[in-house]
mmCIF file of C-alpha atoms and ligand atoms in Angstrom:
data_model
loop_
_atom_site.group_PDB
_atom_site.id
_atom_site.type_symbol
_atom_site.label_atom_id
_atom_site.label_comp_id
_atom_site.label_asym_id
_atom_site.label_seq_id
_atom_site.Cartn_x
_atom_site.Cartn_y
_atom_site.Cartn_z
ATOM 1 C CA UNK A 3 -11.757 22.209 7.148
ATOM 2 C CA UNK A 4 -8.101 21.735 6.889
ATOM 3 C CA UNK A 5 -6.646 19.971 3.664
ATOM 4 C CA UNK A 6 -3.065 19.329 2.685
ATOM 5 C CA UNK A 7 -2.479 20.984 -0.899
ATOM 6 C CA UNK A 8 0.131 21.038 -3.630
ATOM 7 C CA UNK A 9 0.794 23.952 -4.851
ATOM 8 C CA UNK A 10 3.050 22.836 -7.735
ATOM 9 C CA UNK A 11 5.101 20.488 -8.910
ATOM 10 C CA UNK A 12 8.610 20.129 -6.903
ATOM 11 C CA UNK A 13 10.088 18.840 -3.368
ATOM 12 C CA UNK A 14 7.793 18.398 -0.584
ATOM 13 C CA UNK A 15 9.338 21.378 1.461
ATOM 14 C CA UNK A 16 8.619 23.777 -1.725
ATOM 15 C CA UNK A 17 4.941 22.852 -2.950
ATOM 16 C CA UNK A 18 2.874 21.510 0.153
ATOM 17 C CA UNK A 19 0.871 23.687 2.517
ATOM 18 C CA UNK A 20 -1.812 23.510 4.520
ATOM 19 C CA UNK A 21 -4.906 25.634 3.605
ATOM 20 C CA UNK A 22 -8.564 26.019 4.576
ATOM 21 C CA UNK A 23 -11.035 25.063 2.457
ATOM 22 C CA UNK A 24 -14.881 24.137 2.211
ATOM 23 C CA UNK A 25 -16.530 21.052 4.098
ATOM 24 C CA UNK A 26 -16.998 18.210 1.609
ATOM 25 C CA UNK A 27 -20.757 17.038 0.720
ATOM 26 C CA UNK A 28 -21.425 13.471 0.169
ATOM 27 C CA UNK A 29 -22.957 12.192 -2.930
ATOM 28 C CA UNK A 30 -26.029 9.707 -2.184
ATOM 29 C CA UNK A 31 -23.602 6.746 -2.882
ATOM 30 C CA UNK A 32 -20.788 8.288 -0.256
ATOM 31 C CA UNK A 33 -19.708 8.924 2.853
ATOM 32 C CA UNK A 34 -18.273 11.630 4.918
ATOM 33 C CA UNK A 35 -15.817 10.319 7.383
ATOM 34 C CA UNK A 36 -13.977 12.525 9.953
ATOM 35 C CA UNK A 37 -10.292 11.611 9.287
ATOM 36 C CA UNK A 38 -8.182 10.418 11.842
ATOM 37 C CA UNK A 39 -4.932 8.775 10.073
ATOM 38 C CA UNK A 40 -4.072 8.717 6.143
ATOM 39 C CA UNK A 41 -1.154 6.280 5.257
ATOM 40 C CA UNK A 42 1.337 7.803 2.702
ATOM 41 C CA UNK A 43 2.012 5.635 -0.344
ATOM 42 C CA UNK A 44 5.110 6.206 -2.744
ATOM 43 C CA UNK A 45 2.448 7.515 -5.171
ATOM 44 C CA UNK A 46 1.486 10.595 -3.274
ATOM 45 C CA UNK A 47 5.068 11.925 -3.314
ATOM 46 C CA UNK A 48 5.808 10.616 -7.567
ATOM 47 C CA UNK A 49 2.801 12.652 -8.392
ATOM 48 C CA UNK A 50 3.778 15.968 -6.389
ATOM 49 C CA UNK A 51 7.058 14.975 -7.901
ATOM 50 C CA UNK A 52 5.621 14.455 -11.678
ATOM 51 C CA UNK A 53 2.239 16.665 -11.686
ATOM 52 C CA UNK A 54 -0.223 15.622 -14.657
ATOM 53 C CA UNK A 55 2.452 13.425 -16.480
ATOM 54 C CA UNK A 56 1.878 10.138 -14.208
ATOM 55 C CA UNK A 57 -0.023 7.748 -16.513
ATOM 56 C CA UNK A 58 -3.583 6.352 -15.529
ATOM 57 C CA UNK A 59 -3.884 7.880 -12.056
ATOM 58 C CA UNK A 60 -5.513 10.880 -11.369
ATOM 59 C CA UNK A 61 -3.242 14.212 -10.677
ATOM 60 C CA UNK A 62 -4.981 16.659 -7.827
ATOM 61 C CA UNK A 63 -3.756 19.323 -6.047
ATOM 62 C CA UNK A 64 -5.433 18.187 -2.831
ATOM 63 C CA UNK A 65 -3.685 14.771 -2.472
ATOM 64 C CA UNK A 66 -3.999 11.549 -0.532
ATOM 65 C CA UNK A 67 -5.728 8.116 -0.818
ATOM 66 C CA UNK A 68 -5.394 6.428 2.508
ATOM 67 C CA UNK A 69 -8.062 7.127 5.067
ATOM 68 C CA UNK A 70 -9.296 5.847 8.635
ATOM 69 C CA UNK A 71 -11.805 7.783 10.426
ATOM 70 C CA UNK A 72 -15.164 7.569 11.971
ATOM 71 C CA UNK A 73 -18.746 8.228 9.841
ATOM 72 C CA UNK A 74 -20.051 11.780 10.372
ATOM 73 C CA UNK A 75 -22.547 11.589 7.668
ATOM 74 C CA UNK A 76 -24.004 9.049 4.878
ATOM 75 C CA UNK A 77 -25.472 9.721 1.622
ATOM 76 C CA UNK A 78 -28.865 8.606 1.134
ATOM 77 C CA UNK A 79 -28.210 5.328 -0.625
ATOM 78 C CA UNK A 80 -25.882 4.400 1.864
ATOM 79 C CA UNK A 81 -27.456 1.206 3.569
ATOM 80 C CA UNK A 82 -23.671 -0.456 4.635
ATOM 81 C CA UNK A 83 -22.498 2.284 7.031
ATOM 82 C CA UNK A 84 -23.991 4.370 9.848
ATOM 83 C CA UNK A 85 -23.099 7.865 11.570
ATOM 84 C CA UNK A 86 -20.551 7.034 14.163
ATOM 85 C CA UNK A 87 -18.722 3.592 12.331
ATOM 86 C CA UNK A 88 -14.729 3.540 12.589
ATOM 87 C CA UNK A 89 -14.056 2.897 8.345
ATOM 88 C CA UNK A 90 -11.110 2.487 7.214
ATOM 89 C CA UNK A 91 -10.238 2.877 2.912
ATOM 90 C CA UNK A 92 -8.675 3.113 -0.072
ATOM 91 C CA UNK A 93 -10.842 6.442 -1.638
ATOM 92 C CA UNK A 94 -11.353 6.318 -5.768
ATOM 93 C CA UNK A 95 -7.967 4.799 -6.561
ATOM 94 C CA UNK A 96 -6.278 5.491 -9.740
ATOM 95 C CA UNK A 97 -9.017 8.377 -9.453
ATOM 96 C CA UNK A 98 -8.123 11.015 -6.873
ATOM 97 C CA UNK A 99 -9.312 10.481 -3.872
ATOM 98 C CA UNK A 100 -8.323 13.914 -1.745
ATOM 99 C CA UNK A 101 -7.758 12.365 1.547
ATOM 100 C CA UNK A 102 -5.561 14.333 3.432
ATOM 101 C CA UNK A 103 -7.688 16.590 4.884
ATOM 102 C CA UNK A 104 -10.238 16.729 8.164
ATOM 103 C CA UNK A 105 -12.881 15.603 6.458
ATOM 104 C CA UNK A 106 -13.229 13.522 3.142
ATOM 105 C CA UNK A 107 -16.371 12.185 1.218
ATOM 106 C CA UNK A 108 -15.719 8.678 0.355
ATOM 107 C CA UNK A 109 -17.709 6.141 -1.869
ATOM 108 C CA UNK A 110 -19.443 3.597 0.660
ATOM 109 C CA UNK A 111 -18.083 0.874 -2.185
ATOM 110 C CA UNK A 112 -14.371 1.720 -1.161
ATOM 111 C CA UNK A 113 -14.551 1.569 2.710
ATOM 112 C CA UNK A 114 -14.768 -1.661 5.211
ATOM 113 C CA UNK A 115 -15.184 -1.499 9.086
ATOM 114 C CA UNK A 116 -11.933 -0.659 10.700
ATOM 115 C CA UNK A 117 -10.790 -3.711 12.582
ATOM 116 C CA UNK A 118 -10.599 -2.883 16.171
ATOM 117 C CA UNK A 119 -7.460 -4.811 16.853
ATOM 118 C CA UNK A 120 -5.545 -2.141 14.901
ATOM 119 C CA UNK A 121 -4.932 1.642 16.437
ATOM 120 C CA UNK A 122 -5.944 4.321 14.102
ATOM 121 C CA UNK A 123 -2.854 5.002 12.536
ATOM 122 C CA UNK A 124 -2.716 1.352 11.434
ATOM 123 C CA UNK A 125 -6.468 1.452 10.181
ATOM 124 C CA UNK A 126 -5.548 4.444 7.801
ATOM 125 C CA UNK A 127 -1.663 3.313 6.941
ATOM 126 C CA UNK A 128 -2.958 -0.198 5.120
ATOM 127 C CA UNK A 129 -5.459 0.214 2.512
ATOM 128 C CA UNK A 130 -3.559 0.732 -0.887
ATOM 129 C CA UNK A 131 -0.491 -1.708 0.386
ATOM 130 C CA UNK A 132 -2.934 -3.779 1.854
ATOM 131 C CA UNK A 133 -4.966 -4.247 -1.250
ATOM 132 C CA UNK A 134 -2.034 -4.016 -3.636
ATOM 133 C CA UNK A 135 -0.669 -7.293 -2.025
ATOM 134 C CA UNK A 136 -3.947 -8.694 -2.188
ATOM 135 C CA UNK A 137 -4.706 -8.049 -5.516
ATOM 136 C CA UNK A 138 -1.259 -9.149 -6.642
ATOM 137 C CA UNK A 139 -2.002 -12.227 -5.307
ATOM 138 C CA UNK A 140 -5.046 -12.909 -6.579
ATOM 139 C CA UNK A 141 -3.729 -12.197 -10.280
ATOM 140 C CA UNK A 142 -0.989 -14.874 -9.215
ATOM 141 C CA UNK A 143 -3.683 -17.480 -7.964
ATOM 142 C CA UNK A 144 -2.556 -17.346 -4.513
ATOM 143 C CA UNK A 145 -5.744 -17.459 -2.737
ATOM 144 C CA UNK A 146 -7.189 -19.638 -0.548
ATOM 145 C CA UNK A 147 -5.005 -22.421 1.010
ATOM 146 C CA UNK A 148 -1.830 -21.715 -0.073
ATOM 147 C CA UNK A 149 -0.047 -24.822 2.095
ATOM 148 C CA UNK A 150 2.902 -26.134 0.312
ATOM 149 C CA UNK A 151 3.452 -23.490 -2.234
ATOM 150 C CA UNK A 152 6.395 -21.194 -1.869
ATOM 151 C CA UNK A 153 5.986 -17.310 -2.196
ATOM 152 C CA UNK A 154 9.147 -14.732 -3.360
ATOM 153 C CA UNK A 155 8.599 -11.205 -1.584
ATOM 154 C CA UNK A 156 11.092 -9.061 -3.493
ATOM 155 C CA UNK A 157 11.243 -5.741 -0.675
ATOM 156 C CA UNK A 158 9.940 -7.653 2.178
ATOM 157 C CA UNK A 159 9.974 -4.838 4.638
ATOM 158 C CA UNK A 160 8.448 -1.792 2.421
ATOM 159 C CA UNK A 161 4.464 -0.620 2.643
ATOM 160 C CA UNK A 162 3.522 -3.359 0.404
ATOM 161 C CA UNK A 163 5.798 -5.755 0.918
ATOM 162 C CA UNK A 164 5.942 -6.309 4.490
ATOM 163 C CA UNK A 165 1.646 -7.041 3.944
ATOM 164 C CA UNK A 166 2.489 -9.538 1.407
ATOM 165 C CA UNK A 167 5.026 -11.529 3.185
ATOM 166 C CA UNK A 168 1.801 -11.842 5.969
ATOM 167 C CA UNK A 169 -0.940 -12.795 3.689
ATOM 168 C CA UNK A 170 1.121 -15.075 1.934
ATOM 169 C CA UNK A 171 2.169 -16.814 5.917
ATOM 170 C CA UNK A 172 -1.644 -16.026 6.312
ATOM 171 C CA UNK A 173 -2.486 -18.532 3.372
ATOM 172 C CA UNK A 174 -0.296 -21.088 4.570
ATOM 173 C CA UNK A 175 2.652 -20.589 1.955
ATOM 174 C CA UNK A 176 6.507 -20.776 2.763
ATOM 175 C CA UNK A 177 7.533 -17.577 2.235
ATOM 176 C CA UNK A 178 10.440 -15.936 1.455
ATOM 177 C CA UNK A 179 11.592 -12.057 1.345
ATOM 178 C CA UNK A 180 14.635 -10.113 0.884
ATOM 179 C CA UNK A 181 15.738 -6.621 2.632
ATOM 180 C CA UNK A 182 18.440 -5.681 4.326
ATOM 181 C CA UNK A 183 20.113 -7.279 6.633
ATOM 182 C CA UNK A 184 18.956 -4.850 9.948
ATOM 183 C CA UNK A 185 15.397 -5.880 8.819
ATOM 184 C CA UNK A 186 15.750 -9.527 8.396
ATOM 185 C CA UNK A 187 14.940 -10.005 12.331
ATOM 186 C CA UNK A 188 11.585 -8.175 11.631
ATOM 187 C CA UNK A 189 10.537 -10.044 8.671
ATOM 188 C CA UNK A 190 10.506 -12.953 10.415
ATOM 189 C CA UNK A 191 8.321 -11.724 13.356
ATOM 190 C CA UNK A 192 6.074 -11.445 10.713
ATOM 191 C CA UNK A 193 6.075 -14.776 9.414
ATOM 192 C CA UNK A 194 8.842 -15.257 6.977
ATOM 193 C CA UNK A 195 10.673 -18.711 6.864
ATOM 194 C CA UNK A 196 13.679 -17.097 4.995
ATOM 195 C CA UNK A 197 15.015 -13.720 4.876
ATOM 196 C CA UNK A 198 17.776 -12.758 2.222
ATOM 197 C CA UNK A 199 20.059 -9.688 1.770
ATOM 198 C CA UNK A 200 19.125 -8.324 -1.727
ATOM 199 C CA UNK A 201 22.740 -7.092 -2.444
ATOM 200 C CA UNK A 202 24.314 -10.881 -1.764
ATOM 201 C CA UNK A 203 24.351 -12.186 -5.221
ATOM 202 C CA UNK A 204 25.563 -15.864 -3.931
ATOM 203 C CA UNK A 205 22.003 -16.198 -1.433
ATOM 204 C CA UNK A 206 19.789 -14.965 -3.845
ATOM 205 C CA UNK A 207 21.678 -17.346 -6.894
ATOM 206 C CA UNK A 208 20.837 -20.131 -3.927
ATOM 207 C CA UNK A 209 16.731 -19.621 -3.719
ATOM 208 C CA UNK A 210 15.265 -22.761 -4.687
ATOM 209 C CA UNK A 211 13.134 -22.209 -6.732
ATOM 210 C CA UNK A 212 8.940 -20.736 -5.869
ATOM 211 C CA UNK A 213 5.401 -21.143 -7.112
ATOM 212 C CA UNK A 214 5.236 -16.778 -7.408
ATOM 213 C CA UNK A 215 6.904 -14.044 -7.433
ATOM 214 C CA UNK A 216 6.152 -10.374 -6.116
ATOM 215 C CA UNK A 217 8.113 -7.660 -7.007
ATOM 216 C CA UNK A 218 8.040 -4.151 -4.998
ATOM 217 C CA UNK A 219 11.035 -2.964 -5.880
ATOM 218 C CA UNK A 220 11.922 -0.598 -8.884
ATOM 219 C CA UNK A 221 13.093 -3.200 -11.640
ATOM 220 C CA UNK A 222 12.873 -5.643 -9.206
ATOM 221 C CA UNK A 223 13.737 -8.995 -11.107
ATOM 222 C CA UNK A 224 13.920 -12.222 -9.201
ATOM 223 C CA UNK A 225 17.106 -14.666 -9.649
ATOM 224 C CA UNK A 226 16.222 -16.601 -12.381
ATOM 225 C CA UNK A 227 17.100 -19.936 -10.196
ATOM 226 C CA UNK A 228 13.834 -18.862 -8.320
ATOM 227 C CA UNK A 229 11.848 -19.636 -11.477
ATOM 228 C CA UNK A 230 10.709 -22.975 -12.677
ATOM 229 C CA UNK A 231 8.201 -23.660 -15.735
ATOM 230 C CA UNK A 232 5.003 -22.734 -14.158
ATOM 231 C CA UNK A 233 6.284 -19.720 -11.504
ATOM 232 C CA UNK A 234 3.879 -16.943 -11.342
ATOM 233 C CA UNK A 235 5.831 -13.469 -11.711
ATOM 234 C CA UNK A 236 3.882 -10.438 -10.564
ATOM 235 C CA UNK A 237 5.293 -6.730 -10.519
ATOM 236 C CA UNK A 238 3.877 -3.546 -9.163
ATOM 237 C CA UNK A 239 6.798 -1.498 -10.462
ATOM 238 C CA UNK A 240 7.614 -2.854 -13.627
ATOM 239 C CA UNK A 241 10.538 -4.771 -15.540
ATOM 240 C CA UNK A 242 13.516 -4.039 -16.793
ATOM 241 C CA UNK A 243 13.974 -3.913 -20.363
ATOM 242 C CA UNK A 244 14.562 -7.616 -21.382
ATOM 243 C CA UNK A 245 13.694 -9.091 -17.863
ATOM 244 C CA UNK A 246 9.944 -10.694 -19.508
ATOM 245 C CA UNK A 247 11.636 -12.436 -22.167
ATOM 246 C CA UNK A 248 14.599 -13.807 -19.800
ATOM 247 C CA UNK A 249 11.898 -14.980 -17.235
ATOM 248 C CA UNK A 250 9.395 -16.509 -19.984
ATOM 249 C CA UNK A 251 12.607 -18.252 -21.605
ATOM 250 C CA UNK A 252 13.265 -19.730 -17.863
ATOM 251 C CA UNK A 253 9.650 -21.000 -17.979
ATOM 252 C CA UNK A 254 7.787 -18.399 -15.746
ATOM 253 C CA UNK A 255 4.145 -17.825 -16.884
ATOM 254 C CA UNK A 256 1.844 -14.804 -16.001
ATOM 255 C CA UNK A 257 4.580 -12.507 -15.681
ATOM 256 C CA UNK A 258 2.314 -9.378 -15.213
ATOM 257 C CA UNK A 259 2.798 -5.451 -13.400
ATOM 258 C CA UNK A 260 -0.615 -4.831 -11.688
ATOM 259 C CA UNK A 261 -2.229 -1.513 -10.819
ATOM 260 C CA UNK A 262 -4.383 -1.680 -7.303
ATOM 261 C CA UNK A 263 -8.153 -0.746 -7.243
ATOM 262 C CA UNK A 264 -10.291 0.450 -4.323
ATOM 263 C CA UNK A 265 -12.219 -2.569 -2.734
ATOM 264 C CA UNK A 266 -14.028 -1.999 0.396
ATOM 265 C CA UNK A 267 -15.252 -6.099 0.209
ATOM 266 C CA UNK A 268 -11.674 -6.879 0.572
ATOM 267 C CA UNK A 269 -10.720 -4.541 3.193
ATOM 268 C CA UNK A 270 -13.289 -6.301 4.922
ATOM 269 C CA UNK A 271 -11.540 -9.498 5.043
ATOM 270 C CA UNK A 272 -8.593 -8.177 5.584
ATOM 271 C CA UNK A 273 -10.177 -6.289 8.509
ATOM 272 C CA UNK A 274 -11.295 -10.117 9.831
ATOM 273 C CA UNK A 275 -7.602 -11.331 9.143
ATOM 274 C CA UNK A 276 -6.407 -8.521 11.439
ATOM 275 C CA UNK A 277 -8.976 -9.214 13.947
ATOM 276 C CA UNK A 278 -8.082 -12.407 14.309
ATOM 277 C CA UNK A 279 -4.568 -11.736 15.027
ATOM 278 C CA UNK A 280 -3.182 -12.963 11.346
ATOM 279 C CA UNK A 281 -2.011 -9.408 10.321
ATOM 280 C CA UNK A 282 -0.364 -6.778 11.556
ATOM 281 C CA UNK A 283 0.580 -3.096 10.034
ATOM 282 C CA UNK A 284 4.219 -1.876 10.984
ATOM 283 C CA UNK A 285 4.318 2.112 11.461
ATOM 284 C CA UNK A 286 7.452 3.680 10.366
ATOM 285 C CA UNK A 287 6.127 6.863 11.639
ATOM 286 C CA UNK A 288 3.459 8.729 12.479
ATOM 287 C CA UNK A 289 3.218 12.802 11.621
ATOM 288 C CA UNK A 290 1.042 14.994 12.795
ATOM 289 C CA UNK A 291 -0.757 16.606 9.833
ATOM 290 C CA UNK A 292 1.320 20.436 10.926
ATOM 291 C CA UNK A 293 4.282 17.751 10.018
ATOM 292 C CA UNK A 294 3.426 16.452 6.409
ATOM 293 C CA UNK A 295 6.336 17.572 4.738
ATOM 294 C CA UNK A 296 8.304 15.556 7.443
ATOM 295 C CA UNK A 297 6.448 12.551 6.388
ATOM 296 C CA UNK A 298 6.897 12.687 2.853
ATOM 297 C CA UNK A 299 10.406 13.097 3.300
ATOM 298 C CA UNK A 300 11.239 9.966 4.871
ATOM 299 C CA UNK A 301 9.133 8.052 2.807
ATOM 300 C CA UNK A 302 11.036 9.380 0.276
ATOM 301 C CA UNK A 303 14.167 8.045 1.961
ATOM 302 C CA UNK A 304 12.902 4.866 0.100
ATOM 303 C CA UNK A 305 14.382 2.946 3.387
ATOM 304 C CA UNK A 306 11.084 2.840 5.408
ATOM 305 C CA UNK A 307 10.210 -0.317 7.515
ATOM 306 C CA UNK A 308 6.214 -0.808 7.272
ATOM 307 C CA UNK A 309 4.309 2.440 6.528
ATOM 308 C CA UNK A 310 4.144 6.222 7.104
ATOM 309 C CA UNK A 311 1.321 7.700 8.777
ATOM 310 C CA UNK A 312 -0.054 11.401 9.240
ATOM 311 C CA UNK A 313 -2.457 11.699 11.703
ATOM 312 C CA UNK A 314 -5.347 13.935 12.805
ATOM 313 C CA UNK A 315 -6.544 15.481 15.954
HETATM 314 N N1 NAP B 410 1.207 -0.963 -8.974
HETATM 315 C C1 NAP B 410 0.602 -0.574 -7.864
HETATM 316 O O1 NAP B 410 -0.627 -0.604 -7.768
HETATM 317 C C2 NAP B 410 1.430 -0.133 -6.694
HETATM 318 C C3 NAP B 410 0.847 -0.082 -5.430
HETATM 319 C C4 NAP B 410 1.635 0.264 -4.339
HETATM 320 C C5 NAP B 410 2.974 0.595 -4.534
HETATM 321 N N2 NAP B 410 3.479 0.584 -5.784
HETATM 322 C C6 NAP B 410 4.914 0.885 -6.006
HETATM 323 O O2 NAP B 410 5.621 -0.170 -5.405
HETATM 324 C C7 NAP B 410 6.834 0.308 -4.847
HETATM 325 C C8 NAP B 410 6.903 -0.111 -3.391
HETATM 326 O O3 NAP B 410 5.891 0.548 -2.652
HETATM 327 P P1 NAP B 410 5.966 0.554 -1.062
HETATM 328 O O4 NAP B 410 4.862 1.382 -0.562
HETATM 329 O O5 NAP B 410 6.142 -0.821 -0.561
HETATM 330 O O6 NAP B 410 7.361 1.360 -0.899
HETATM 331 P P2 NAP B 410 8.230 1.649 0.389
HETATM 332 O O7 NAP B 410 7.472 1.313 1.612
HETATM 333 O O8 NAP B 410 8.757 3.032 0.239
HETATM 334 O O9 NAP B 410 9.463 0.623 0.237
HETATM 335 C C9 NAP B 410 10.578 0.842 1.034
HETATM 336 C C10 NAP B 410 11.286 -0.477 1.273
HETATM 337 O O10 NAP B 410 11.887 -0.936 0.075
HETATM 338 C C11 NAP B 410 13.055 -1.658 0.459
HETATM 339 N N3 NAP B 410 13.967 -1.782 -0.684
HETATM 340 C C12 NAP B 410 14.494 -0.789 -1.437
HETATM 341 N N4 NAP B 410 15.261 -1.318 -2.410
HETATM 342 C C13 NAP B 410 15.211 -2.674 -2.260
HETATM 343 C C14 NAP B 410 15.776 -3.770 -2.966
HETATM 344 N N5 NAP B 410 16.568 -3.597 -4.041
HETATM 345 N N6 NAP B 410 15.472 -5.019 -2.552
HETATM 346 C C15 NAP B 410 14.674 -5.232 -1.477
HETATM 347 N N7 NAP B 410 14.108 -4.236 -0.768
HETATM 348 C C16 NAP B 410 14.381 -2.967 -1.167
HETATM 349 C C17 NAP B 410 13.614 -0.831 1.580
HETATM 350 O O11 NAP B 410 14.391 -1.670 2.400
HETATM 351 P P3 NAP B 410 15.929 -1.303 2.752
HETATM 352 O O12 NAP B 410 15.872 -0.064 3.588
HETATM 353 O O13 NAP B 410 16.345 -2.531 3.474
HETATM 354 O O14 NAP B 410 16.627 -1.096 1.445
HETATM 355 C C18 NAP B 410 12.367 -0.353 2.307
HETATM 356 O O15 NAP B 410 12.036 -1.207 3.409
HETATM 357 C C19 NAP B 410 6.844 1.809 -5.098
HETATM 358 O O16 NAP B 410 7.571 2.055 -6.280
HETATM 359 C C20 NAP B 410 5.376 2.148 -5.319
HETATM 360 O O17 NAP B 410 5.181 3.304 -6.117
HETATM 361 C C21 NAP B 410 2.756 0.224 -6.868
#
């Protein structure tokens, strides 16, 4: 089969290629899906970027975690998936999870049903934004009915942030993101009550204040006149040096940075949101696997609306 691999550490153009190599074999706990679309995630292009020296998750050569594709094959303890199922996933994460390639053995634990009101592309762009909002969320208490509490999306209109400021809507929350001003007309197609340019210092001095806080942005740090005694502040980039004291002294409490986990379970509700018309994924861009390098260069841009996508024949 065909796999994407990094050859070293350095810019996309220099280190990725395309090479041939064996068919994987699925364990009795895995299957092998025929892949159709892998979202890129900011982490794919950090670690080709960083090799081995990128904390808890796992360096490969043969990169990728995203995956949508149909079931070609199931290991003999697999009981949840047949030959033939659209899956979609989030493969091993923070172990590697070699998805961009033809074919790619998956634990059955780590894939849901794809939901059939998303095209491919979508299926394999959400997973680890998906589930990276979802489990930021969760570790703020947000679950549930979330009526009357008000949500912060710091980077609204990125991979993960453009899922969050949904779920949150989804949940019933007032929600409230900032981007750019070209993508404020977006943002609220997708639900959010009030958009906010991130480089006007007077609107973001004017949020009243919310119930949480999620920051995608590098150093992201919320206005402190968002934060109340009781305001849950969630990063999955980290803080600045001296931004966890500042926000505990201004009464925020769980301020936490989160690292996503593969969770088929949860795709699968997130599969039954999308279903039912509650969520949406926003493609930047979709590659052709010939064009990876392509696609990791504008997601490197860092200016990406929704997700990138390479896709498969
Ligand atoms: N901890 C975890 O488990 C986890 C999981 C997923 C991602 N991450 C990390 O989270 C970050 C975001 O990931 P992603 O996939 O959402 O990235 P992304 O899609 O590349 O984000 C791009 C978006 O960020 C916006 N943006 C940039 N600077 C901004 C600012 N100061 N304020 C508001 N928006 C800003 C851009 O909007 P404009 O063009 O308008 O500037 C663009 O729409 C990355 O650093 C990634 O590595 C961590």
């Amino acid at each position: 089969m065909r796999a994407v691999r990094y050859t070293g550490v350095g810019a996309a153009a220099e280190v990725t290629e395309l090479v041939e190599v064996a068919d994987p074999v699925p364990a009795e706990d895995e299957v092998l899906v025929r892949v159709g679309a892998v979202g890129l995630n900011p982490v794919d292009v950090k670690i080709r970027a960083a090799g081995t020296d990128f904390g808890p998750i796992e360096y490969a050569t043969l990169p990728g975690w995203d995956l949508a594709g149909e079931v070609v094959a199931t290991g003999d303890a697999v009981g949840s998936f047949e030959v033939g199922d659209p899956v979609f996933g989030l493969a091993r994460f923070p172990r590697a999870g070699h998805t961009l390639a033809e074919l790619v053995a998956v634990p059955a634990a780590d894939l849901a049903t794809a939901p059939t009101a998303w095209k491919v592309e979508q299926q394999g762009a959400a997973p680890l934004a998906v589930l990276t909002a979802w489990q930021a969320f969760e570790a703020a208490g947000l679950v549930g009915d979330a009526t009357g509490k008000r949500v912060l999306v710091l980077g609204g209109a990125g991979g993960v942030g453009h899922l969050a400021v949904q779920l949150a809507k989804a949940r019933g929350a007032h929600v409230v993101a900032t981007a750019s001003p070209a993508k404020h007309a977006v943002l609220a197609g997708l639900g959010a009550d009030e958009t906010i340019d991130y480089r006007d210092e007077a609107a973001l001095a004017a949020v009243a204040p919310v119930d949480v806080v999620l920051s995608t942005v590098a150093d992201g740090v919320p206005p402190l006149g968002a934060v109340r005694p009781g305001t849950t502040v969630i990063t999955i980039t980290g803080f600045p040096d001296g931004a966890v004291e500042a926000l505990r002294a201004a009464g925020a409490t769980g301020v936490e940075r989160i690292m996503v986990v593969a969770d088929g379970p949860a795709l699968a509700e997130v599969a039954g949101l999308a279903d039912a018309g509650r969520l949406t994924v926003l493609v930047d861009g979709a590659y052709p696997l010939d064009e990876v390098v392509a696609a990791q260069e504008r997601l490197e841009t860092g200016r990406v609306t929704g997700k990138v996508v390479v896709t498969f024949p």
